[in-house]
mmCIF file of C-alpha atoms in Angstrom:
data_model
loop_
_atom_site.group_PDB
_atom_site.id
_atom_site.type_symbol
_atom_site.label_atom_id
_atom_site.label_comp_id
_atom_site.label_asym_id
_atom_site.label_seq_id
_atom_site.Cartn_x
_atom_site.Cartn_y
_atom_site.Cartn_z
ATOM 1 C CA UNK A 7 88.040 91.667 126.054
ATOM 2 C CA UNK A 8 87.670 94.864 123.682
ATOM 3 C CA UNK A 9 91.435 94.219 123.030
ATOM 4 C CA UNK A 10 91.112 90.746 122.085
ATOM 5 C CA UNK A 11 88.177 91.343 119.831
ATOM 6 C CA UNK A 12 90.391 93.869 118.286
ATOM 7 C CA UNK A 13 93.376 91.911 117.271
ATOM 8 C CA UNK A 14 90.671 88.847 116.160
ATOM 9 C CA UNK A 15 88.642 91.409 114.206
ATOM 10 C CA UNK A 16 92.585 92.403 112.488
ATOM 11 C CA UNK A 17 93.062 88.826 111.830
ATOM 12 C CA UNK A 18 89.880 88.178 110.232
ATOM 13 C CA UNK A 19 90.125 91.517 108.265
ATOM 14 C CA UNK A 20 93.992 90.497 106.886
ATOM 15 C CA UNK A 21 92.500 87.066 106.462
ATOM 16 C CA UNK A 22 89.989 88.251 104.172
ATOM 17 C CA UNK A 23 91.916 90.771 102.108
ATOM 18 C CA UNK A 24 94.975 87.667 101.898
ATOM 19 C CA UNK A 25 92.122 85.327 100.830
ATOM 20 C CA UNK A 26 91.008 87.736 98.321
ATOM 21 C CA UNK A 27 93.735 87.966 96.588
ATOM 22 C CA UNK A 28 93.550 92.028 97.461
ATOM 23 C CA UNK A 29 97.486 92.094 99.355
ATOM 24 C CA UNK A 30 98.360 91.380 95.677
ATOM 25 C CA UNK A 31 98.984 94.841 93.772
ATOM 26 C CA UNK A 32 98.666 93.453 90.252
ATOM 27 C CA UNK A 33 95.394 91.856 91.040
ATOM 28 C CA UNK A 34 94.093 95.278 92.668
ATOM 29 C CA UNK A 35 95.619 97.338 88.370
ATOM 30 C CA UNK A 36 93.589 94.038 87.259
ATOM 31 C CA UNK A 37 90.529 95.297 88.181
ATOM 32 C CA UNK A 38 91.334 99.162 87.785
ATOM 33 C CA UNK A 39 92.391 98.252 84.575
ATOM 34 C CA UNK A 40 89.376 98.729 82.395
ATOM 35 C CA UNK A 41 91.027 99.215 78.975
ATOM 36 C CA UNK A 42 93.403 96.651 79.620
ATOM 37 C CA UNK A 43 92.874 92.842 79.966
ATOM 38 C CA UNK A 44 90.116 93.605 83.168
ATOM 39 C CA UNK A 45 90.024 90.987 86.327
ATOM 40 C CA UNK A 46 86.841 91.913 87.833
ATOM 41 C CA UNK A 47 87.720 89.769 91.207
ATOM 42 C CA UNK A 48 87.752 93.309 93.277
ATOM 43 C CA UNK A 49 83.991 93.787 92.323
ATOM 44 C CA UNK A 50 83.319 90.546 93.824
ATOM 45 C CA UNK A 51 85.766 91.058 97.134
ATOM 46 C CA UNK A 52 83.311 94.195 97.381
ATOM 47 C CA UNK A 53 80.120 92.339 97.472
ATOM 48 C CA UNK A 54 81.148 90.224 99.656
ATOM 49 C CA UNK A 55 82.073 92.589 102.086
ATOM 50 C CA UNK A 56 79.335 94.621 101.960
ATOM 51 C CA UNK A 57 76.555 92.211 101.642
ATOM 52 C CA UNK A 58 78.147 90.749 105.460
ATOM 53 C CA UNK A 59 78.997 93.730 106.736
ATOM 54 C CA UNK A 60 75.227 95.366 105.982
ATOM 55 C CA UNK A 61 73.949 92.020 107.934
ATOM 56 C CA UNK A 62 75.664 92.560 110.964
ATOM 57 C CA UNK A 63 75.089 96.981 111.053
ATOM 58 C CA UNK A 64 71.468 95.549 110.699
ATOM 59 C CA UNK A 65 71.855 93.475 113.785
ATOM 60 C CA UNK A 66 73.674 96.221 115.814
ATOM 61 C CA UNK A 67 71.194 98.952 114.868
ATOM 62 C CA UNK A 68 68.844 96.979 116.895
ATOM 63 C CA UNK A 69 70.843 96.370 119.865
ATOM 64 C CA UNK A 70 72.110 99.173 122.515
ATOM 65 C CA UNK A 71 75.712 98.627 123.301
ATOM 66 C CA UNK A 72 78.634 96.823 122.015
ATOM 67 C CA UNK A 73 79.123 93.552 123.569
ATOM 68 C CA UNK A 74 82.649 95.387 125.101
ATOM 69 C CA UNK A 75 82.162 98.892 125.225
ATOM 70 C CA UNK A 76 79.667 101.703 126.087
ATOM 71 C CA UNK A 77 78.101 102.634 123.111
ATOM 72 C CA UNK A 78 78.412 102.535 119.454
ATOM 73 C CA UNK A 79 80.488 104.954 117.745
ATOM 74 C CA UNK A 80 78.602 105.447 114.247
ATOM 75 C CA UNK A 81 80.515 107.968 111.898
ATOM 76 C CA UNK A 82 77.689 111.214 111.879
ATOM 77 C CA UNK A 83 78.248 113.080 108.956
ATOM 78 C CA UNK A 84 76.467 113.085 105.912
ATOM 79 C CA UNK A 85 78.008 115.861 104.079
ATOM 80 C CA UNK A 86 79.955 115.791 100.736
ATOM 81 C CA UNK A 87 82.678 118.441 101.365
ATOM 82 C CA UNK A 88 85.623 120.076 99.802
ATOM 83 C CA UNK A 89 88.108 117.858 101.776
ATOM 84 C CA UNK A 90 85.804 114.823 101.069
ATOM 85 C CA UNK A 91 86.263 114.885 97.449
ATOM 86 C CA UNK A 92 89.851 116.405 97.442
ATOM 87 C CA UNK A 93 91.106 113.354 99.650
ATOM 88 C CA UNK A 94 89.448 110.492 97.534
ATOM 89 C CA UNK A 95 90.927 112.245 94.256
ATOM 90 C CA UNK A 96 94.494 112.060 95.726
ATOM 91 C CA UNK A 97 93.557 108.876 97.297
ATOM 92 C CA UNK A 98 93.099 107.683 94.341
ATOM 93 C CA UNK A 99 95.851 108.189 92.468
ATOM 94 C CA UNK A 100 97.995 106.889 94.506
ATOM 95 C CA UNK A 101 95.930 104.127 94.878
ATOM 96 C CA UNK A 102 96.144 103.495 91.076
ATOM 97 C CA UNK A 103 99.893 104.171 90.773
ATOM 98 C CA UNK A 104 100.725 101.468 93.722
ATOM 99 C CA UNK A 105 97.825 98.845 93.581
ATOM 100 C CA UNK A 106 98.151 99.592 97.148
ATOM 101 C CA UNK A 107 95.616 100.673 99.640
ATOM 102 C CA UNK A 108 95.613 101.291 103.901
ATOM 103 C CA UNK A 109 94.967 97.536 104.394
ATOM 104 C CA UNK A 110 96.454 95.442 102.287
ATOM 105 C CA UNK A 111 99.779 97.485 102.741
ATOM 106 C CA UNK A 112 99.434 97.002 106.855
ATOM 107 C CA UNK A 113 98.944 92.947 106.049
ATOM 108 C CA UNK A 114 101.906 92.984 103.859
ATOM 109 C CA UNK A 115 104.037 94.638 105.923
ATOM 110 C CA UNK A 116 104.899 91.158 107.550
ATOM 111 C CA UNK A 117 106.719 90.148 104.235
ATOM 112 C CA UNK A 118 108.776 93.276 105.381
ATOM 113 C CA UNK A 119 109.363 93.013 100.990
ATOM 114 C CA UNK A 120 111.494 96.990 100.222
ATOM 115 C CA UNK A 121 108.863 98.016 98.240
ATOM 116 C CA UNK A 122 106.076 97.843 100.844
ATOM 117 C CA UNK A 123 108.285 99.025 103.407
ATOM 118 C CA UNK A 124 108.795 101.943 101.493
ATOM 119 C CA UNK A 125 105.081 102.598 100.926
ATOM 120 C CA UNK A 126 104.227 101.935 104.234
ATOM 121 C CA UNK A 127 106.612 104.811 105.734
ATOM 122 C CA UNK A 128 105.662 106.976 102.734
ATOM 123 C CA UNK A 129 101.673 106.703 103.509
ATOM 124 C CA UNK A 130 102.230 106.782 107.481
ATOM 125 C CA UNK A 131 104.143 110.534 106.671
ATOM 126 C CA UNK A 132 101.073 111.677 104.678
ATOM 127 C CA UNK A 133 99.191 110.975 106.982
ATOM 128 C CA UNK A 134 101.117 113.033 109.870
ATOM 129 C CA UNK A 135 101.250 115.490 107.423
ATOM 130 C CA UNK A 136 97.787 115.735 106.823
ATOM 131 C CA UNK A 137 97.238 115.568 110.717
ATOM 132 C CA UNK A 138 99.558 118.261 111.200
ATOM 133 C CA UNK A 139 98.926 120.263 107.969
ATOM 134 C CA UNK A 140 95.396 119.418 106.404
ATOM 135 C CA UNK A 141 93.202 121.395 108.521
ATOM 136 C CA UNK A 142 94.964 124.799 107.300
ATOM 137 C CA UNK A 143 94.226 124.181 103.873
ATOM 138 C CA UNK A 144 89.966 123.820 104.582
ATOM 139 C CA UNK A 145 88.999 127.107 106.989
ATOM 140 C CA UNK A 146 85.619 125.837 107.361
ATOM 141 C CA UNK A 147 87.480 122.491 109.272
ATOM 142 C CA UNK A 148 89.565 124.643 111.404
ATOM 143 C CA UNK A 149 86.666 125.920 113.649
ATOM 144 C CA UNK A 150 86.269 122.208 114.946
ATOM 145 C CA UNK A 151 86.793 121.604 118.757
ATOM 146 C CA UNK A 152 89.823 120.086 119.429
ATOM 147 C CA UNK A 153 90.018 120.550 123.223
ATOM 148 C CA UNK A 154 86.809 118.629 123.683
ATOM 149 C CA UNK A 155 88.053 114.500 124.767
ATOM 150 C CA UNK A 156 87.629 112.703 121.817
ATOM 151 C CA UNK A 157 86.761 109.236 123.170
ATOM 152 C CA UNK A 158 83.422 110.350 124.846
ATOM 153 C CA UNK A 159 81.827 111.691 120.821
ATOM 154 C CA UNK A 160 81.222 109.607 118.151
ATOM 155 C CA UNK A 161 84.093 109.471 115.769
ATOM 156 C CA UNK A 162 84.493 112.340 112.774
ATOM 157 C CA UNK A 163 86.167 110.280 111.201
ATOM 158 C CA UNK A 164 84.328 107.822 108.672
ATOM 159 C CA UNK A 165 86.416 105.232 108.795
ATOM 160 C CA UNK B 6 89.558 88.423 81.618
ATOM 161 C CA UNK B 7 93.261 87.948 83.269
ATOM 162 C CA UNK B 8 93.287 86.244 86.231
ATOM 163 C CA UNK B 9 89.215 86.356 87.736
ATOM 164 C CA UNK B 10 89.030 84.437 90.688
ATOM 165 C CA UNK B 11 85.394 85.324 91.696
ATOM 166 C CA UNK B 12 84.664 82.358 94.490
ATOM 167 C CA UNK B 13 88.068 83.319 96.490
ATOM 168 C CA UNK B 14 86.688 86.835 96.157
ATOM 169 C CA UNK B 15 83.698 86.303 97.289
ATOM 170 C CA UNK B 16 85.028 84.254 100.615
ATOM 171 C CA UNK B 17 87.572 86.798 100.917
ATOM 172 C CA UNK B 18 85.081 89.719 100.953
ATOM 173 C CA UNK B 19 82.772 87.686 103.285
ATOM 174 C CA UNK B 20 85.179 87.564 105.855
ATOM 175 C CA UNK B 21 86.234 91.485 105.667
ATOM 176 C CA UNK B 22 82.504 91.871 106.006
ATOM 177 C CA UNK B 23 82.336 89.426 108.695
ATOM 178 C CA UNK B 24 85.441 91.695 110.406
ATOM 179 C CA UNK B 25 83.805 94.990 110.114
ATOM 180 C CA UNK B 26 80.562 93.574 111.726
ATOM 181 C CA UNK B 27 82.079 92.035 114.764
ATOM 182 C CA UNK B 28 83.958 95.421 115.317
ATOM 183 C CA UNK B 29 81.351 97.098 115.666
ATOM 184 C CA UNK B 30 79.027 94.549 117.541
ATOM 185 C CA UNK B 31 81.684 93.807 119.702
ATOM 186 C CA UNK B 32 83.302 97.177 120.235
ATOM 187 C CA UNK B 33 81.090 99.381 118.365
ATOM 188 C CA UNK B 34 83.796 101.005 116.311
ATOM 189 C CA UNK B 35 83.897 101.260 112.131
ATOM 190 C CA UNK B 36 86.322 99.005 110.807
ATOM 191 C CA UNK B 37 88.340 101.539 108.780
ATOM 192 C CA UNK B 38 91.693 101.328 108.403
ATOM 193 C CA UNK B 39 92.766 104.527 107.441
ATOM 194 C CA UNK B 40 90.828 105.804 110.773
ATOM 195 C CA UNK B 41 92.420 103.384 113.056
ATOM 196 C CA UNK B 42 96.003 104.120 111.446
ATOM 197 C CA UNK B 43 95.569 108.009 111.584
ATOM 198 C CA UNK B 44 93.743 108.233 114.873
ATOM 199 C CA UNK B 45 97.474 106.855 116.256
ATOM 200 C CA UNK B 46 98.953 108.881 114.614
ATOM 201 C CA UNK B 47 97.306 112.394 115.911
ATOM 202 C CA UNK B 48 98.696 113.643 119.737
ATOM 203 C CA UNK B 49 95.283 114.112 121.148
ATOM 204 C CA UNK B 50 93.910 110.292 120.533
ATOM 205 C CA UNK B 51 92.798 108.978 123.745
ATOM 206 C CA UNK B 52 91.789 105.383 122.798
ATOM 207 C CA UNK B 53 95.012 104.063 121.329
ATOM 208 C CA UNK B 54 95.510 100.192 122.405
ATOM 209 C CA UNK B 55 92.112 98.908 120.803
ATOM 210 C CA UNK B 56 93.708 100.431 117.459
ATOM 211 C CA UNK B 57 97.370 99.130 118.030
ATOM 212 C CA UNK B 58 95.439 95.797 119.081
ATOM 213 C CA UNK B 59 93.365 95.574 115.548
ATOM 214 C CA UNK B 60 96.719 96.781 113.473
ATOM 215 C CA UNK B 61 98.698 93.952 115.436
ATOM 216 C CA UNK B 62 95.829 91.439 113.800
ATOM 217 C CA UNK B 63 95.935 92.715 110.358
ATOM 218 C CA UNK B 64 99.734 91.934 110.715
ATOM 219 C CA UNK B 65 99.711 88.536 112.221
ATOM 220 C CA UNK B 66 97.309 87.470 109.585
ATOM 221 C CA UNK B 67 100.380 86.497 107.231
ATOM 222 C CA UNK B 68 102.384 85.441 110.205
ATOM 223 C CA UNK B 69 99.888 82.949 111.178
ATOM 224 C CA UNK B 70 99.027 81.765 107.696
ATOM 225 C CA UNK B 71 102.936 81.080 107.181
ATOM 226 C CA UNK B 72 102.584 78.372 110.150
ATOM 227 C CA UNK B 73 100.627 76.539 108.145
ATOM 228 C CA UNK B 74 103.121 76.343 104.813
ATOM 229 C CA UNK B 75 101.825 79.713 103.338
ATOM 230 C CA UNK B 76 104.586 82.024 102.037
ATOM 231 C CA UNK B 77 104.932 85.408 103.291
ATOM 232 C CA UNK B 78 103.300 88.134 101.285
ATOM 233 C CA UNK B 79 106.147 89.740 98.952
ATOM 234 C CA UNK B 80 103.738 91.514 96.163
ATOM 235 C CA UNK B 81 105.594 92.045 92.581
ATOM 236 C CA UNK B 82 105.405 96.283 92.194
ATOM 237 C CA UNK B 83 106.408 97.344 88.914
ATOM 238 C CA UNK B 84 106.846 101.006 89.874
ATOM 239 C CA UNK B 85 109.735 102.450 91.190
ATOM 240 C CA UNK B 86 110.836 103.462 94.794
ATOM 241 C CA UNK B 87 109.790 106.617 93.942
ATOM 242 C CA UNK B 88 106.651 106.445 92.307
ATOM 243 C CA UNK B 89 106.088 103.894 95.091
ATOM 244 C CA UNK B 90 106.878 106.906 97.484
ATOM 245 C CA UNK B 91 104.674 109.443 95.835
ATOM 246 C CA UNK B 92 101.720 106.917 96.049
ATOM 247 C CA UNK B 93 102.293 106.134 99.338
ATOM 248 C CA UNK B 94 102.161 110.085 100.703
ATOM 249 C CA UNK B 95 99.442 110.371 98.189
ATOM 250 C CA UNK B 96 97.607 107.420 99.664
ATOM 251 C CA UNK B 97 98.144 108.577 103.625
ATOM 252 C CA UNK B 98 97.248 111.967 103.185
ATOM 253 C CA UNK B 99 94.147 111.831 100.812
ATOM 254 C CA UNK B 100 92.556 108.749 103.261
ATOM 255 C CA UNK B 101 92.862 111.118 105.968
ATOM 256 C CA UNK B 102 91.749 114.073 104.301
ATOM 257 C CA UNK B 103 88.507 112.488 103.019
ATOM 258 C CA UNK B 104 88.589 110.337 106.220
ATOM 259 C CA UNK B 105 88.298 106.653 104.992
ATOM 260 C CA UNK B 106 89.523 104.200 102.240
ATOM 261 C CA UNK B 107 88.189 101.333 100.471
ATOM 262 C CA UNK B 108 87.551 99.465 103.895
ATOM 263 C CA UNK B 109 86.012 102.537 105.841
ATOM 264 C CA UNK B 110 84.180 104.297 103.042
ATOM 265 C CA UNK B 111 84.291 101.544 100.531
ATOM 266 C CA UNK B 112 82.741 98.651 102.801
ATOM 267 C CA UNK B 113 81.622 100.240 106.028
ATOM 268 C CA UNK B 114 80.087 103.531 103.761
ATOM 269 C CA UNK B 115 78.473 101.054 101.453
ATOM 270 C CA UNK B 116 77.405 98.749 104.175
ATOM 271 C CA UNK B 117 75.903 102.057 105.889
ATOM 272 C CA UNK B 118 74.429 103.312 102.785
ATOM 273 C CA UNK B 119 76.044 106.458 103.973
ATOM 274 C CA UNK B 120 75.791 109.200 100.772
ATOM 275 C CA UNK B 121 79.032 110.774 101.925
ATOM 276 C CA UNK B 122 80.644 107.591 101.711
ATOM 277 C CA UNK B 123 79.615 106.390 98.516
ATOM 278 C CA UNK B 124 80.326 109.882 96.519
ATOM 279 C CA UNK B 125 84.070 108.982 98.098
ATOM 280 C CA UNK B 126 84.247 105.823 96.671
ATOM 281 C CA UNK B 127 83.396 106.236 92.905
ATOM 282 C CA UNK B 128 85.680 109.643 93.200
ATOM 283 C CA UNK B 129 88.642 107.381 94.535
ATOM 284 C CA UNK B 130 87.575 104.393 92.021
ATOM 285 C CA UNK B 131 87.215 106.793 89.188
ATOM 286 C CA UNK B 132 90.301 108.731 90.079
ATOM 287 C CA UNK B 133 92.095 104.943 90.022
ATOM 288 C CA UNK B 134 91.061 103.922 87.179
ATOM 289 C CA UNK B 135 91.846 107.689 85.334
ATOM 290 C CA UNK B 136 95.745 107.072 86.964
ATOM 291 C CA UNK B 137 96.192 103.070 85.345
ATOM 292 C CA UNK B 138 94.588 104.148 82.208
ATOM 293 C CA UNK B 139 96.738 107.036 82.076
ATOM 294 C CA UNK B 140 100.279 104.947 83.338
ATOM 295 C CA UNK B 141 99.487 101.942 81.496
ATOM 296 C CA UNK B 142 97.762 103.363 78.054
ATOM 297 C CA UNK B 143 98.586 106.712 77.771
ATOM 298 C CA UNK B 144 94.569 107.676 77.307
ATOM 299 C CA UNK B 145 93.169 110.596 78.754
ATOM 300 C CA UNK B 146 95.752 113.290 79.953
#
């Protein structure tokens, strides 16, 4: 059942961002566009998302378990760290030089257009290299535990 | 304004709202894409079919909207194959270094109210918009 919810959650997810108009990278420099002719659509996908989202995290908070699994993994970290800001900068710019971010490239993939094919291969070999390679460049990450199984702590990861 | 299409937006947004929240009701995990890619892509991931399961939706979402007389998404990119290659490492290895996106820090974060999340998001948007203002106008630099 966790796997169905899953690939429904996936569907609903592309849905959204296809809906949106988000898959589409010109619509995505539209809004990033400020000193050009500025679609603000993107502002609005946000609230959207955010507005539902907060809803059901409300309702979740106040139950004890997942409907499917054991407990709920909530990211734990509250720091603003070296890597943190690093990783959005370059994030960023590649976001802005594409129009192209993690999920709308994944939905788009199915187009299987060169372009996105490209990107998608490019941004799956950043991130092995920042899997194999990342922790080396931040000392203060390399003291983490990496022997202890990851499935039974809540996720470092923030999303 | 160039092409504002607010309502579709809106819906759109809704329902990668509504996405995140049943994740994590229903399996209790953040619905970040950046975290589900990665964590499949690292040797000592333990969970890997719930991920491969959500990717496989994201995916079929096109697939299944062709059935009905949609077209397949093929998005116009102005930039080369190898700008479009230089964004793309840029984009994979900065979402895992600040680990999340616009979906797992941009919407889950926000939804969270999480601090660490939000600074991420108006560094990535503000590093965005710096990049098209700089590509497209020259300004800045």
């Amino acid at each position: 059942m966790a796997l169905l919810a899953s690939f429904v959650c996936g569907l609903i997810f592309g849905a959204g961002l296809l809906i949106s108009g988000m898959t589409d990278p010109q619509k995505v420099l539209g809004f990033l566009d400020l000193f050009g002719a500025w679609d603000a659509t993107l502002a609005f996908v946000m609230a959207g998302a955010v507005a539902v989202a907060a809803t059901g995290f409300a309702i979740a908070r106040r139950r004890a378990a997942p409907a499917f699994s054991a407990r709920f993994l909530w990211p734990d970290r509250n720091d603003i760290d070296a890597p943190l800001v690093a990783g959005a900068v370059l994030f960023g710019i590649g976001w802005g030089l594409a129009g192209i971010c993690p999920g709308p490239a994944l939905v788009n993939l199915a187009g299987l257009s060169l372009p996105i094919v490209v990107f998608v291969v490019a941004m799956l070999a950043g991130m092995i290299g920042q899997n194999l390679f990342g922790k080396n460049l931040w000392r203060r990450d390399a003291v983490a535990p990496r022997s202890i199984d990851t499935t039974s702590l809540p996720s470092r990861a923030d999303g | 304004m160039h092409d504002f299409t607010p309502f579709s937006g809106l819906a759109g947004g809704a329902l990668i709202g509504l996405a995140a929240a049943l994740l994590m009701l229903l399996t209790g995990r953040i619905a970040g894409v950046t975290g589900i890619v990665g964590g499949l892509l690292q040797a000592d991931t333990a969970d890997r079919s719930w991920r491969v399961a959500f990717i496989a939706g994201l995916i079929a979402a096109p697939l299944i909207a062709a059935l009905s007389g949609a077209p397949l998404p093929r998005p116009s990119m102005n930039a080369s194959l190898v700008v479009i290659t230089i964004a793309g490492v840029l984009v994979g290895f900065g979402t895992r270094m600040g680990n999340g996106c616009t979906s797992g820090h941009g919407v889950c974060g926000f939804a969270r109210l999480s601090g660490r999340s939000i600074a991420a998001t108006i560094i990535f948007m503000l590093a965005a918009i710096a990049t098209v203002a700089i590509a497209r106008h020259g300004l800045g630099g």
